[in-house]
Amino acid sequence: MATPFTLSVALRQLAYNRGQTLLTIGVVATSVTLIIFISSLINGLQVRIVNNVTDSIAHVRIMPEERQPQALWERESAEGDPLAVGRVAKLEQRQRKIEGWQPWLERIRSLVRDDLLTLVPSTEGSAVISRETKRIPARLLGVVPEDYNRIVDIQSNLVSGRFFALNGGEAAIGLRLSRDLGVSLGDRVRLLSAEGNVSNVTVAGIFDTGFGSVDGGAVFVPVRDAQSLLGIGNAITGFGLKVTDVFEAERVAGELRQQLPFRIESWMQDNERTLSGLRAQSGSSQMIVAFTTLSAGLAIAALMVMAVTNKYREIGILKAMGASSRQILRIFTLQGLILSLIGALLGTLASLGLLAWLGSLKTISATTGKASDLFPIALTLGNFLIGNGLALATGFFASLYPAWRASRVDPIKVIRGQ
Amino acid sequence: MSTSAPPSPLLVLDAVGKVYTGEIETRALADVSFAVSPGEFLAIVGSSGSGKTTLLNLLGLLDTPSEGRLVLDGQDASRLEPDEAARVRRERLGFIFQFHYLLPEFSALENALMPCRVAGNDRAEREEPRMRALLDRVGLGDKLAKRPHQLSGGEQQRVAIVRALANDPLLVLADEPTGNLDSRNADEVFALLQALTREAGKAVIMVTHDHELAERADRIITLKDGRVASDVRSPGPKAD
Ligand SMILES: Nc1ncnc2c1ncn2[C@@H]1O[C@H](COP(=O)(O)OP(=O)(O)OP(=O)(O)O)[C@@H](O)[C@H]1O
Ligand SMILES: [Mg+2]
């Protein structure tokens, strides 16, 4: 608690030792800037990396079971029919597909409930897309464009033509694929599915999402066309869903595994390496924060010990006048708080300025000519609070030792001129 | 020769001794007994190492006696807790040291008011007119806003004298208050100290090497090897 006496002595001394004061504020401001800046930048990088992965795919994919023999055996163990093994072996050779899928759609929707952002049936397979002598392997996706657009935004990334309201006999392909094939809007291309079915379709839409795998290797056709190319009748090949929080995908997938007789994969499984990279990055950013805080604390303590040593005589005289040890302690802890408060304020302003400047830098894509942010920056309230909170706590704790030394000054020694 | 003053004594020392413990034990004071009446101006003299500063530190409750009793204003103050001693210093005692030890960050007036600030700010506000008047009285009326480094040594010591009176103490303790000044300044500062304390009715205990100045006190105690060698009331007429 500050009294007018302790506060006025604290402030006067800070104003009097201007050099030391500015130095200490500089240390605090620099570390606050560093903490906010580094964590915002790394946050932003992580958001960008995660978005690059998750924006172009379903967060959770639901597919027919692959390892059917054992799983089916378990599921149908009540029957105890040894023939099941044989039947299953046969099943596995068949096309993997889900018949009568509408009830499953409702089932999944009710299971995922609040976490669900979007759920779409998918009809996918491999195909070769060709134009004259050029042949390129691609992923064939049978979609209801208006639904699928919630998994990957194709519609607003159209370069030409249509995506929504794609008709039978029409396809939408990526800009890169169109260039690789040398086709433009309205040209006809040939699709040959892995099952050996062929169809000639018109390029009705060309898009450029920025996601390489989508732009360079996906062919979107209406569901019916895909079903006949894949030879699966009215069946589909799976479901894709997006969840509200991408990092909850694995939990949701785990819950679905308990309830559904399907193979279920989350993007987090598929991208384990990316995720562990992100975790390592978070760890190193926390280390930077910790060491920055530590070194700032030590610098503040060292500067304040110097200030206290220079003030020995004044401290002794104040004590002779009847100032209590507690009052002396308060004078210097107040100084620690004031220095870190001003430092934190300046550091916050500096980091905001720095982030605003970096955020305004744009980079122009060499291939598409689109402008995007050079540095991904995500300043969260959390970064801000952590930076400032650490500074204040550090300033206070770093001042405790110098303040304690000050409070222990023996006026007798001062009076004796020692 | 000993306590014979009619008013109840302000300060009583009863067989006070001080031994510094450390690698070597040093006895600095032994069997010191005397009493001081309100308003009395007492000089303590003695050769170097005779225990003058040690005695003054005990009187100022900056240190505790190894033996004996020290009674200040009827209250045993021999072995107070540090916080309690600080409170008594704040409320009852004024200090003047050989070096002025003014705080460089504060003006002359603010320095003079510092004991009141330590005790609480409302007090500083109350005492400010009195401090202004006292500073004016010691010839610093036009230098109230000056910082210590803008004042001469004699001026700084005058601020220190005024400061010692800020909290309206019962007793002012001065350790060679003029030791650092040339003789002309020393003379002036001493005269001011004597005048101001006499006007305010404060008792003063002053350590000095200067026998001429000591002669101008009401009473002189001479220490020798930590003992009271003589305790004489000045015969000279000081009631000018
Ligand atoms: N902290 C201490 N530890 C040990 N001995 C001490 C200490 N302080 C003082 N002394 C010793 O106590 C004795 C009295 O010292 P004191 O400072 O009281 O003398 P003094 O009369 O004030 O001398 P001076 O005139 O030189 O100031 C001396 O012998 C000194 O060496
Ligand atoms: Mg001495």
XYZ file of C-alpha atoms and ligand atoms in Angstrom:
690
model
C 0.000 0.000 0.000
C 1.458 3.326 -1.062
C 1.400 6.279 1.288
C 2.102 9.817 0.104
C 5.512 9.567 1.768
C 6.636 6.292 0.173
C 5.143 7.215 -3.190
C 6.728 10.653 -3.262
C 10.174 9.336 -2.310
C 9.842 6.510 -4.858
C 8.836 8.889 -7.645
C 11.406 11.546 -6.796
C 14.215 9.042 -6.773
C 13.105 7.662 -10.131
C 12.978 11.145 -11.585
C 16.331 12.034 -10.046
C 18.201 8.965 -11.310
C 16.902 9.505 -14.801
C 19.534 7.391 -16.530
C 18.942 4.338 -14.393
C 15.188 4.788 -14.610
C 15.181 5.005 -18.392
C 17.485 2.008 -18.610
C 15.202 -0.102 -16.444
C 12.079 0.998 -18.299
C 13.903 0.172 -21.520
C 14.649 -3.342 -20.305
C 11.015 -3.916 -19.337
C 9.650 -2.366 -22.533
C 11.970 -4.423 -24.705
C 11.030 -7.670 -23.060
C 7.310 -6.907 -23.170
C 7.639 -6.039 -26.852
C 9.562 -9.239 -27.448
C 7.062 -11.390 -25.570
C 3.975 -9.946 -27.244
C 5.622 -9.828 -30.636
C 7.083 -13.337 -30.569
C 3.942 -14.965 -29.252
C 1.711 -13.116 -31.719
C 3.929 -14.080 -34.604
C 4.197 -17.708 -33.577
C 0.459 -17.793 -32.862
C -0.173 -16.405 -36.301
C 2.193 -18.877 -37.920
C 0.463 -21.740 -36.204
C -2.972 -20.519 -37.177
C -1.771 -20.217 -40.751
C -0.194 -23.665 -40.783
C -3.264 -25.277 -39.243
C -5.609 -23.431 -41.580
C -3.541 -24.441 -44.574
C -4.166 -28.023 -43.602
C -7.695 -27.918 -42.274
C -9.335 -25.491 -44.665
C -8.898 -27.777 -47.638
C -10.043 -31.044 -46.088
C -12.719 -32.589 -43.937
C -11.619 -32.565 -40.299
C -13.033 -36.025 -39.776
C -13.500 -38.591 -42.535
C -15.833 -41.548 -42.233
C -15.177 -44.473 -44.580
C -16.215 -48.094 -44.927
C -14.241 -50.417 -42.681
C -11.024 -51.701 -44.217
C -9.944 -54.348 -41.743
C -13.320 -55.991 -42.068
C -12.656 -59.608 -41.146
C -11.849 -59.052 -37.528
C -14.091 -56.100 -36.981
C -17.054 -57.850 -38.516
C -16.315 -60.963 -36.526
C -16.460 -58.917 -33.384
C -19.578 -57.137 -34.357
C -21.407 -60.277 -35.395
C -19.944 -62.561 -32.793
C -23.428 -63.129 -31.417
C -24.188 -65.177 -34.486
C -21.081 -67.230 -33.939
C -21.173 -68.188 -37.581
C -17.762 -69.415 -38.753
C -18.886 -68.722 -42.282
C -18.727 -65.023 -41.518
C -15.003 -65.107 -42.092
C -15.412 -66.343 -45.577
C -18.159 -63.928 -46.334
C -16.069 -61.091 -45.063
C -13.088 -62.076 -47.110
C -15.317 -61.779 -50.090
C -16.616 -58.438 -48.955
C -13.172 -57.002 -48.822
C -12.599 -57.596 -52.451
C -15.691 -55.698 -53.320
C -15.804 -51.964 -53.887
C -15.785 -50.139 -50.596
C -18.994 -48.212 -50.367
C -21.866 -47.356 -48.086
C -25.353 -48.313 -49.254
C -28.501 -46.894 -47.735
C -26.470 -44.055 -46.244
C -29.209 -41.542 -45.408
C -29.956 -43.015 -41.943
C -26.205 -42.933 -41.155
C -26.131 -39.253 -42.022
C -28.791 -38.559 -39.392
C -27.065 -40.855 -36.912
C -23.732 -39.046 -37.299
C -25.406 -35.676 -37.048
C -27.070 -36.627 -33.786
C -23.827 -38.091 -32.389
C -21.628 -35.084 -33.115
C -24.290 -32.505 -32.342
C -22.695 -29.319 -30.889
C -19.248 -29.904 -32.337
C -20.614 -30.174 -35.855
C -19.988 -27.417 -38.331
C -20.852 -29.262 -41.479
C -21.497 -32.857 -42.569
C -21.553 -33.997 -46.198
C -21.698 -37.370 -47.904
C -18.783 -37.947 -50.261
C -18.405 -39.978 -53.411
C -14.741 -40.207 -54.144
C -12.454 -42.318 -56.257
C -9.400 -42.230 -58.443
C -9.531 -41.280 -62.068
C -7.340 -40.193 -64.908
C -8.299 -36.959 -66.591
C -7.093 -36.597 -70.134
C -7.192 -34.242 -73.093
C -5.780 -35.481 -76.318
C -2.405 -36.996 -75.384
C -2.116 -35.455 -71.898
C -3.151 -37.771 -69.078
C -3.098 -36.719 -65.461
C -4.147 -38.815 -62.460
C -6.676 -36.993 -60.296
C -9.082 -37.407 -57.440
C -12.646 -37.696 -58.626
C -15.144 -36.071 -56.306
C -18.852 -36.430 -56.772
C -20.439 -33.551 -54.903
C -23.518 -31.499 -54.323
C -21.573 -28.251 -54.881
C -23.707 -26.176 -52.516
C -22.979 -28.695 -49.708
C -19.393 -29.497 -50.490
C -18.514 -25.817 -50.589
C -18.674 -25.844 -46.809
C -15.736 -28.275 -46.722
C -13.586 -26.361 -49.207
C -14.635 -22.982 -50.489
C -14.570 -23.427 -54.250
C -17.343 -21.044 -55.186
C -15.701 -17.835 -54.057
C -12.364 -18.878 -55.522
C -13.725 -19.369 -59.031
C -11.562 -17.898 -61.750
C -14.174 -18.519 -64.415
C -17.387 -20.467 -64.969
C -19.578 -22.091 -62.334
C -19.344 -24.408 -59.397
C -22.766 -24.161 -57.869
C -25.454 -25.629 -60.113
C -22.992 -27.907 -61.879
C -24.963 -29.963 -64.404
C -24.592 -33.577 -65.391
C -21.786 -33.938 -67.895
C -19.950 -30.941 -66.461
C -16.857 -30.715 -64.265
C -15.057 -28.076 -62.241
C -11.267 -28.248 -62.067
C -8.448 -26.230 -60.558
C -6.518 -23.577 -62.424
C -3.307 -25.564 -62.186
C -4.865 -28.735 -63.494
C -6.410 -26.763 -66.368
C -3.003 -25.345 -67.259
C -1.310 -28.721 -66.958
C -3.900 -30.144 -69.308
C -3.970 -27.107 -71.519
C -7.727 -26.713 -71.348
C -9.951 -23.709 -70.802
C -13.563 -23.117 -69.951
C -15.930 -24.994 -72.268
C -13.341 -27.548 -73.426
C -14.169 -31.227 -73.169
C -12.049 -33.659 -71.180
C -12.127 -37.420 -70.727
C -12.458 -39.080 -67.350
C -11.328 -42.675 -66.869
C -12.099 -44.110 -63.453
C -10.020 -46.748 -61.700
C -12.995 -49.069 -62.196
C -12.579 -48.682 -65.939
C -15.586 -46.500 -66.690
C -15.239 -43.605 -69.082
C -17.097 -40.333 -69.415
C -16.557 -37.195 -71.461
C -17.372 -33.995 -69.592
C -17.281 -30.252 -70.258
C -15.100 -27.979 -68.116
C -17.743 -25.660 -66.646
C -15.743 -24.071 -63.857
C -12.106 -23.246 -63.100
C -11.079 -22.311 -59.575
C -7.972 -21.283 -57.698
C -8.217 -21.988 -53.966
C -4.526 -21.763 -53.212
C -4.498 -25.309 -51.825
C -2.151 -27.285 -54.067
C -3.846 -30.650 -53.767
C -7.227 -29.172 -54.638
C -6.081 -26.927 -57.466
C -3.780 -29.462 -59.069
C -5.508 -32.775 -58.646
C -9.242 -32.626 -57.983
C -12.080 -33.003 -60.465
C -15.528 -32.107 -59.219
C -18.538 -33.645 -60.914
C -22.171 -34.038 -59.814
C -22.782 -37.008 -57.490
C -24.679 -39.030 -60.090
C -21.838 -38.808 -62.631
C -19.314 -39.877 -60.003
C -21.478 -42.773 -58.898
C -21.699 -44.136 -62.425
C -17.991 -43.581 -63.087
C -17.183 -45.472 -59.890
C -19.870 -48.043 -60.589
C -21.466 -47.868 -57.166
C -25.071 -47.216 -58.055
C -26.743 -45.106 -55.408
C -24.105 -45.724 -52.762
C -21.539 -43.265 -51.488
C -17.947 -43.805 -50.406
C -18.025 -41.984 -47.104
C -18.799 -38.865 -45.117
C -16.737 -35.822 -44.411
C -17.341 -33.461 -41.553
C -16.007 -30.232 -40.208
C -16.040 -29.482 -36.508
C -16.245 -26.107 -34.834
C -12.826 -26.408 -33.158
C -10.261 -28.083 -35.377
C -8.263 -29.298 -32.400
C -11.304 -31.213 -31.125
C -11.370 -33.314 -34.295
C -9.548 -36.276 -32.772
C -11.854 -36.347 -29.754
C -14.916 -36.267 -31.987
C -13.411 -39.005 -34.159
C -12.753 -41.104 -31.059
C -16.357 -40.754 -29.920
C -17.639 -41.720 -33.341
C -15.363 -44.790 -33.408
C -17.170 -46.046 -30.327
C -20.541 -45.772 -32.005
C -20.129 -46.436 -35.713
C -19.060 -49.522 -37.709
C -16.865 -47.418 -39.965
C -13.263 -46.463 -40.280
C -12.911 -42.968 -38.915
C -9.902 -40.715 -39.320
C -9.245 -37.203 -38.130
C -6.960 -34.673 -39.775
C -4.908 -34.754 -36.593
C -3.972 -38.411 -37.191
C -3.048 -37.689 -40.751
C -0.949 -34.696 -39.747
C 0.705 -35.947 -36.600
C 4.084 -34.658 -37.740
C 2.778 -31.193 -38.438
C 1.115 -31.151 -35.044
C 4.188 -32.284 -33.152
C 6.109 -29.601 -35.035
C 3.566 -27.059 -33.827
C 3.890 -28.306 -30.272
C 7.664 -27.995 -30.437
C 7.213 -24.481 -31.779
C 4.865 -23.576 -28.922
C 7.379 -25.017 -26.512
C 10.207 -22.948 -27.905
C 8.073 -19.814 -27.862
C 7.329 -20.473 -24.194
C 11.048 -20.891 -23.580
C 11.726 -17.563 -25.243
C 9.093 -15.948 -23.039
C 10.534 -17.585 -19.934
C 14.117 -16.574 -20.643
C 13.118 -13.071 -21.673
C 11.243 -12.711 -18.393
C 14.127 -14.121 -16.417
C 16.740 -11.875 -17.998
C 14.500 -8.833 -17.637
C 14.011 -9.717 -13.982
C 17.743 -10.046 -13.404
C 18.438 -6.773 -15.196
C 15.820 -4.944 -13.137
C 17.201 -6.442 -9.931
C 20.776 -5.509 -10.845
C 19.851 -1.945 -11.761
C 17.842 -1.541 -8.577
C 20.571 -2.984 -6.377
C 22.801 -0.303 -7.850
C 20.196 2.354 -7.128
C 19.833 1.146 -3.547
C 23.589 1.113 -3.015
C 23.771 4.700 -4.224
C 21.023 5.612 -1.753
C 22.515 4.090 1.374
C 23.006 7.411 3.149
C 19.545 8.724 2.351
C 17.987 5.444 3.429
C 19.936 5.506 6.700
C 18.880 9.048 7.402
C 15.224 8.266 6.682
C 15.437 5.395 9.132
C 17.065 7.600 11.767
C 14.131 9.966 11.288
C 11.853 7.090 12.178
C 10.986 5.580 8.816
C 10.192 1.912 9.396
C 11.798 -0.942 7.487
C 8.403 -1.567 5.982
C 8.228 1.964 4.602
C 11.689 1.608 3.052
C 10.713 -1.762 1.580
C 7.639 -0.160 0.097
C 9.582 2.686 -1.487
C 11.629 0.265 -3.546
C 8.930 -2.256 -4.389
C 6.859 0.708 -5.542
C 9.732 1.716 -7.766
C 9.821 -1.805 -9.200
C 6.092 -1.654 -9.901
C 6.196 1.836 -11.380
C 9.145 0.978 -13.626
C 7.510 -2.191 -14.890
C 4.141 -0.483 -15.326
C 5.635 2.239 -17.524
C 7.852 -0.302 -19.272
C 4.917 -2.603 -19.943
C 2.862 0.276 -21.310
C 5.620 1.400 -23.662
C 6.402 -2.174 -24.617
C 2.751 -2.818 -25.448
C 2.578 0.303 -27.598
C 5.825 -0.631 -29.324
C 4.674 -4.165 -30.007
C 1.318 -2.951 -31.320
C 3.138 -0.572 -33.645
C 5.528 -3.275 -34.775
C 2.719 -5.764 -35.337
C 0.622 -3.214 -37.204
C 3.557 -2.456 -39.462
C 4.399 -6.117 -40.101
C 0.709 -6.860 -40.616
C 0.554 -4.239 -43.335
C 3.336 -5.887 -45.347
C 1.945 -7.879 -48.269
C 3.446 -10.497 -50.485
C 2.340 -11.064 -54.071
C 1.971 -14.668 -55.140
C 4.234 -15.421 -58.092
C 1.779 -17.841 -59.672
C -1.602 -16.209 -59.145
C -0.705 -12.566 -58.524
C -2.850 -12.525 -55.399
C -1.716 -10.349 -52.482
C -1.595 -11.851 -49.024
C -0.089 -11.030 -45.641
C 3.663 -11.547 -45.466
C 3.552 -12.219 -41.726
C 0.618 -14.028 -40.225
C -0.086 -12.197 -36.998
C -2.527 -13.245 -34.337
C -2.462 -10.884 -31.371
C -4.734 -12.377 -28.798
C -5.834 -10.796 -25.558
C -3.970 -13.686 -23.964
C -0.598 -12.632 -25.443
C -1.255 -9.110 -24.307
C -2.201 -10.098 -20.775
C 0.682 -12.545 -20.471
C 3.216 -9.963 -21.657
C 1.962 -7.290 -19.286
C 1.241 -9.600 -16.375
C 4.718 -11.109 -16.568
C 6.268 -7.643 -16.701
C 4.431 -6.436 -13.620
C 5.097 -9.594 -11.650
C 8.735 -9.583 -12.718
C 9.177 -5.936 -11.803
C 7.685 -6.550 -8.404
C 9.597 -9.716 -7.604
C 12.856 -8.389 -9.021
C 12.556 -5.364 -6.738
C 12.052 -7.499 -3.630
C 15.729 -8.290 -3.140
C 16.992 -4.706 -3.627
C 14.111 -3.460 -1.473
C 14.934 -5.956 1.235
C 18.550 -4.812 1.182
C 17.406 -1.214 1.469
C 15.150 -2.044 4.403
C 18.122 -3.620 6.198
C 20.340 -0.550 5.984
C 21.675 0.217 9.450
C 21.468 3.946 10.193
C 24.339 3.640 12.686
C 26.739 2.674 9.943
C 25.560 5.568 7.830
C 25.981 8.012 10.692
C 29.480 6.722 11.372
C 30.199 7.470 7.737
C 30.867 3.872 6.798
C 26.396 17.338 40.531
C 23.834 14.692 39.573
C 20.079 14.882 39.079
C 18.819 17.823 41.046
C 16.604 19.628 38.548
C 13.135 20.323 39.926
C 11.019 19.353 36.874
C 10.709 15.616 36.260
C 13.589 14.621 34.011
C 13.060 14.175 30.304
C 15.698 11.533 30.050
C 17.307 9.311 32.647
C 20.319 7.047 32.087
C 20.867 4.514 34.813
C 24.198 2.629 34.802
C 24.159 2.292 31.024
C 26.936 0.275 29.399
C 27.680 -0.842 25.882
C 29.863 -3.690 24.745
C 30.371 -4.222 21.020
C 30.451 -7.923 20.381
C 32.275 -9.228 17.394
C 35.598 -10.862 16.769
C 36.956 -8.789 19.615
C 34.707 -7.562 22.397
C 35.022 -3.814 22.844
C 33.603 -2.029 25.817
C 32.591 1.393 24.548
C 30.551 2.609 27.567
C 30.435 1.666 31.229
C 28.184 2.761 34.071
C 26.929 5.966 32.484
C 24.270 7.653 34.585
C 22.818 11.133 34.236
C 19.480 12.849 33.738
C 18.449 15.595 31.356
C 15.723 18.124 32.089
C 13.344 19.574 29.506
C 14.879 22.498 27.667
C 18.398 21.706 28.814
C 21.312 22.230 26.360
C 23.902 19.567 27.084
C 27.302 19.200 25.433
C 29.185 15.919 25.443
C 32.936 16.139 24.957
C 35.785 13.682 25.150
C 38.743 12.481 23.182
C 38.370 10.359 20.094
C 37.168 6.868 20.926
C 35.806 7.885 24.323
C 32.288 6.681 23.394
C 30.465 9.898 22.442
C 28.885 8.584 19.254
C 28.060 5.304 20.941
C 26.227 7.176 23.668
C 24.359 9.347 21.206
C 23.257 6.278 19.218
C 21.855 4.764 22.405
C 20.037 7.982 23.245
C 18.670 8.075 19.697
C 17.350 4.499 20.055
C 19.433 3.539 17.044
C 21.229 0.975 19.181
C 20.416 -0.826 22.418
C 22.506 -0.733 25.620
C 24.205 -3.913 26.783
C 23.323 -3.088 30.371
C 21.518 -0.442 32.374
C 18.321 1.425 31.717
C 17.330 4.361 29.544
C 14.087 6.129 30.400
C 12.724 8.656 27.927
C 9.792 10.818 28.991
C 8.884 8.362 31.749
C 8.964 5.355 29.427
C 11.608 2.632 29.533
C 13.194 2.768 26.117
C 16.180 0.494 26.776
C 15.238 -2.415 24.570
C 12.514 -1.503 22.147
C 11.567 -3.506 19.062
C 12.904 -1.826 15.898
C 9.443 -0.677 14.798
C 8.657 0.705 18.232
C 12.032 2.477 18.372
C 11.301 3.954 14.940
C 7.961 5.229 16.208
C 9.588 6.910 19.225
C 12.232 8.483 16.959
C 9.483 9.700 14.675
C 7.481 11.280 17.492
C 9.990 12.310 20.153
C 13.438 12.794 18.684
C 15.198 15.095 16.244
C 18.582 14.326 14.690
C 21.387 16.470 13.344
C 24.484 14.762 11.997
C 27.942 15.930 11.121
C 26.982 15.593 7.476
C 23.637 17.093 6.661
C 22.373 14.079 4.716
C 19.619 15.993 2.998
C 17.771 14.061 0.320
C 19.041 15.378 -3.026
C 15.711 14.805 -4.788
C 13.798 17.179 -2.531
C 13.828 20.943 -2.057
C 15.008 22.669 1.138
C 11.446 23.024 2.388
C 10.554 19.428 1.509
C 13.691 18.199 3.271
C 12.812 20.199 6.357
C 9.355 18.611 6.302
C 10.656 15.084 5.731
C 10.160 13.843 9.339
C 6.512 14.954 9.094
C 6.142 13.160 5.758
C 7.532 10.007 7.331
C 4.979 10.346 10.109
C 2.084 11.001 7.731
C 1.235 13.557 5.160
C -1.517 15.456 6.974
C 1.109 16.297 9.540
C 3.416 17.731 6.868
C 0.614 19.985 5.691
C -0.033 21.177 9.213
C 3.599 21.918 9.961
C 4.431 23.609 6.683
C 3.823 27.218 7.802
C 5.984 26.649 10.873
C 8.789 25.145 8.759
C 8.625 28.055 6.309
C 8.925 30.452 9.219
C 11.864 28.546 10.697
C 13.697 28.413 7.372
C 13.080 32.119 7.052
C 14.417 32.525 10.578
C 17.712 30.783 9.630
C 18.020 33.042 6.594
C 16.789 30.654 3.914
C 13.447 32.342 3.252
C 14.310 32.884 -0.396
C 15.826 29.425 -0.892
C 12.899 27.198 0.054
C 12.644 25.664 -3.400
C 16.381 25.122 -3.837
C 17.766 21.614 -4.001
C 20.558 20.704 -1.518
C 23.267 20.865 -4.181
C 22.284 24.480 -4.823
C 22.991 25.382 -1.172
C 26.304 25.976 0.618
C 27.484 23.637 3.372
C 26.388 26.047 6.078
C 22.991 26.507 4.439
C 22.537 22.768 4.148
C 23.309 22.328 7.846
C 20.789 25.041 8.684
C 18.138 23.109 6.763
C 19.173 20.043 8.783
C 18.666 21.975 12.032
C 15.203 23.064 10.993
C 14.473 19.492 9.900
C 15.419 18.221 13.387
C 12.628 20.424 14.782
C 9.996 19.415 12.242
C 8.166 16.818 14.273
C 8.205 18.969 17.409
C 10.556 16.594 19.290
C 11.183 16.448 23.028
C 14.892 16.069 22.492
C 17.315 17.013 19.701
C 20.424 14.862 19.274
C 23.361 16.365 17.416
C 26.626 14.592 16.597
C 29.258 17.200 15.796
C 26.733 19.340 13.920
C 29.388 21.920 13.112
C 32.259 19.497 12.622
C 32.190 19.900 8.915
C 32.022 23.703 8.799
C 34.625 26.457 8.950
C 34.740 28.336 12.234
C 32.665 31.307 11.112
C 29.915 29.071 9.754
C 30.218 26.750 12.742
C 29.654 29.673 15.035
C 26.563 30.842 13.154
C 25.046 27.390 12.883
C 25.630 26.719 16.552
C 24.052 30.019 17.489
C 21.011 29.192 15.389
C 20.737 25.728 16.905
C 20.893 27.165 20.362
C 18.449 29.956 19.622
C 15.867 27.831 17.858
C 15.874 25.066 20.439
C 15.721 27.532 23.279
C 12.781 29.347 21.689
C 10.971 26.069 21.176
C 11.942 24.836 24.644
C 13.642 21.725 23.302
C 16.357 19.838 25.137
C 19.538 19.311 23.121
C 22.334 16.810 23.533
C 25.255 17.766 21.334
C 28.503 15.910 20.818
C 31.378 18.209 19.919
C 35.120 18.394 19.757
C 34.969 22.179 19.918
C 35.499 23.247 23.510
C 34.627 26.854 22.770
C 31.182 25.784 21.580
C 30.819 23.368 24.492
C 31.424 26.235 26.881
C 28.301 27.914 25.534
C 26.094 24.958 26.595
C 24.162 24.804 29.886
C 26.099 21.750 30.932
C 29.108 19.737 29.809
C 29.579 16.000 30.291
C 33.065 14.736 29.597
C 33.527 11.099 28.643
C 36.747 9.255 29.213
C 37.210 5.622 28.189
C 33.456 5.178 28.110
C 32.830 6.598 31.572
C 31.515 9.944 32.740
C 34.665 11.763 33.830
C 32.936 15.016 34.740
C 29.477 16.541 34.601
C 29.507 20.314 35.103
C 26.870 22.972 34.784
C 28.207 26.000 33.023
C 28.525 28.839 35.517
C 28.443 31.519 32.817
C 25.331 33.674 32.482
C 23.674 32.485 29.304
C 20.333 34.113 29.805
C 21.268 36.951 27.517
N 30.554 -1.134 15.662
C 31.580 -1.199 16.498
N 32.154 -2.372 16.765
C 33.212 -2.463 17.607
N 33.723 -1.423 18.244
C 33.194 -0.208 18.023
C 32.089 -0.044 17.142
N 31.757 1.288 17.111
C 32.636 1.896 17.945
N 33.471 1.012 18.481
C 34.518 1.301 19.484
O 33.889 1.888 20.587
C 34.668 2.927 21.096
C 33.871 4.209 21.129
O 33.624 4.652 19.802
P 32.793 5.965 19.468
O 32.583 6.012 18.027
O 31.620 5.990 20.340
O 33.812 7.081 19.898
P 33.704 8.654 19.713
O 33.865 9.227 21.032
O 32.474 9.006 18.954
O 34.987 8.961 18.815
P 35.197 10.135 17.735
O 35.433 11.360 18.522
O 36.403 9.692 17.005
O 33.965 10.170 16.899
C 35.898 3.010 20.226
O 36.924 2.287 20.849
C 35.484 2.321 18.956
O 36.597 1.713 18.338
Mg 32.031 10.026 17.097
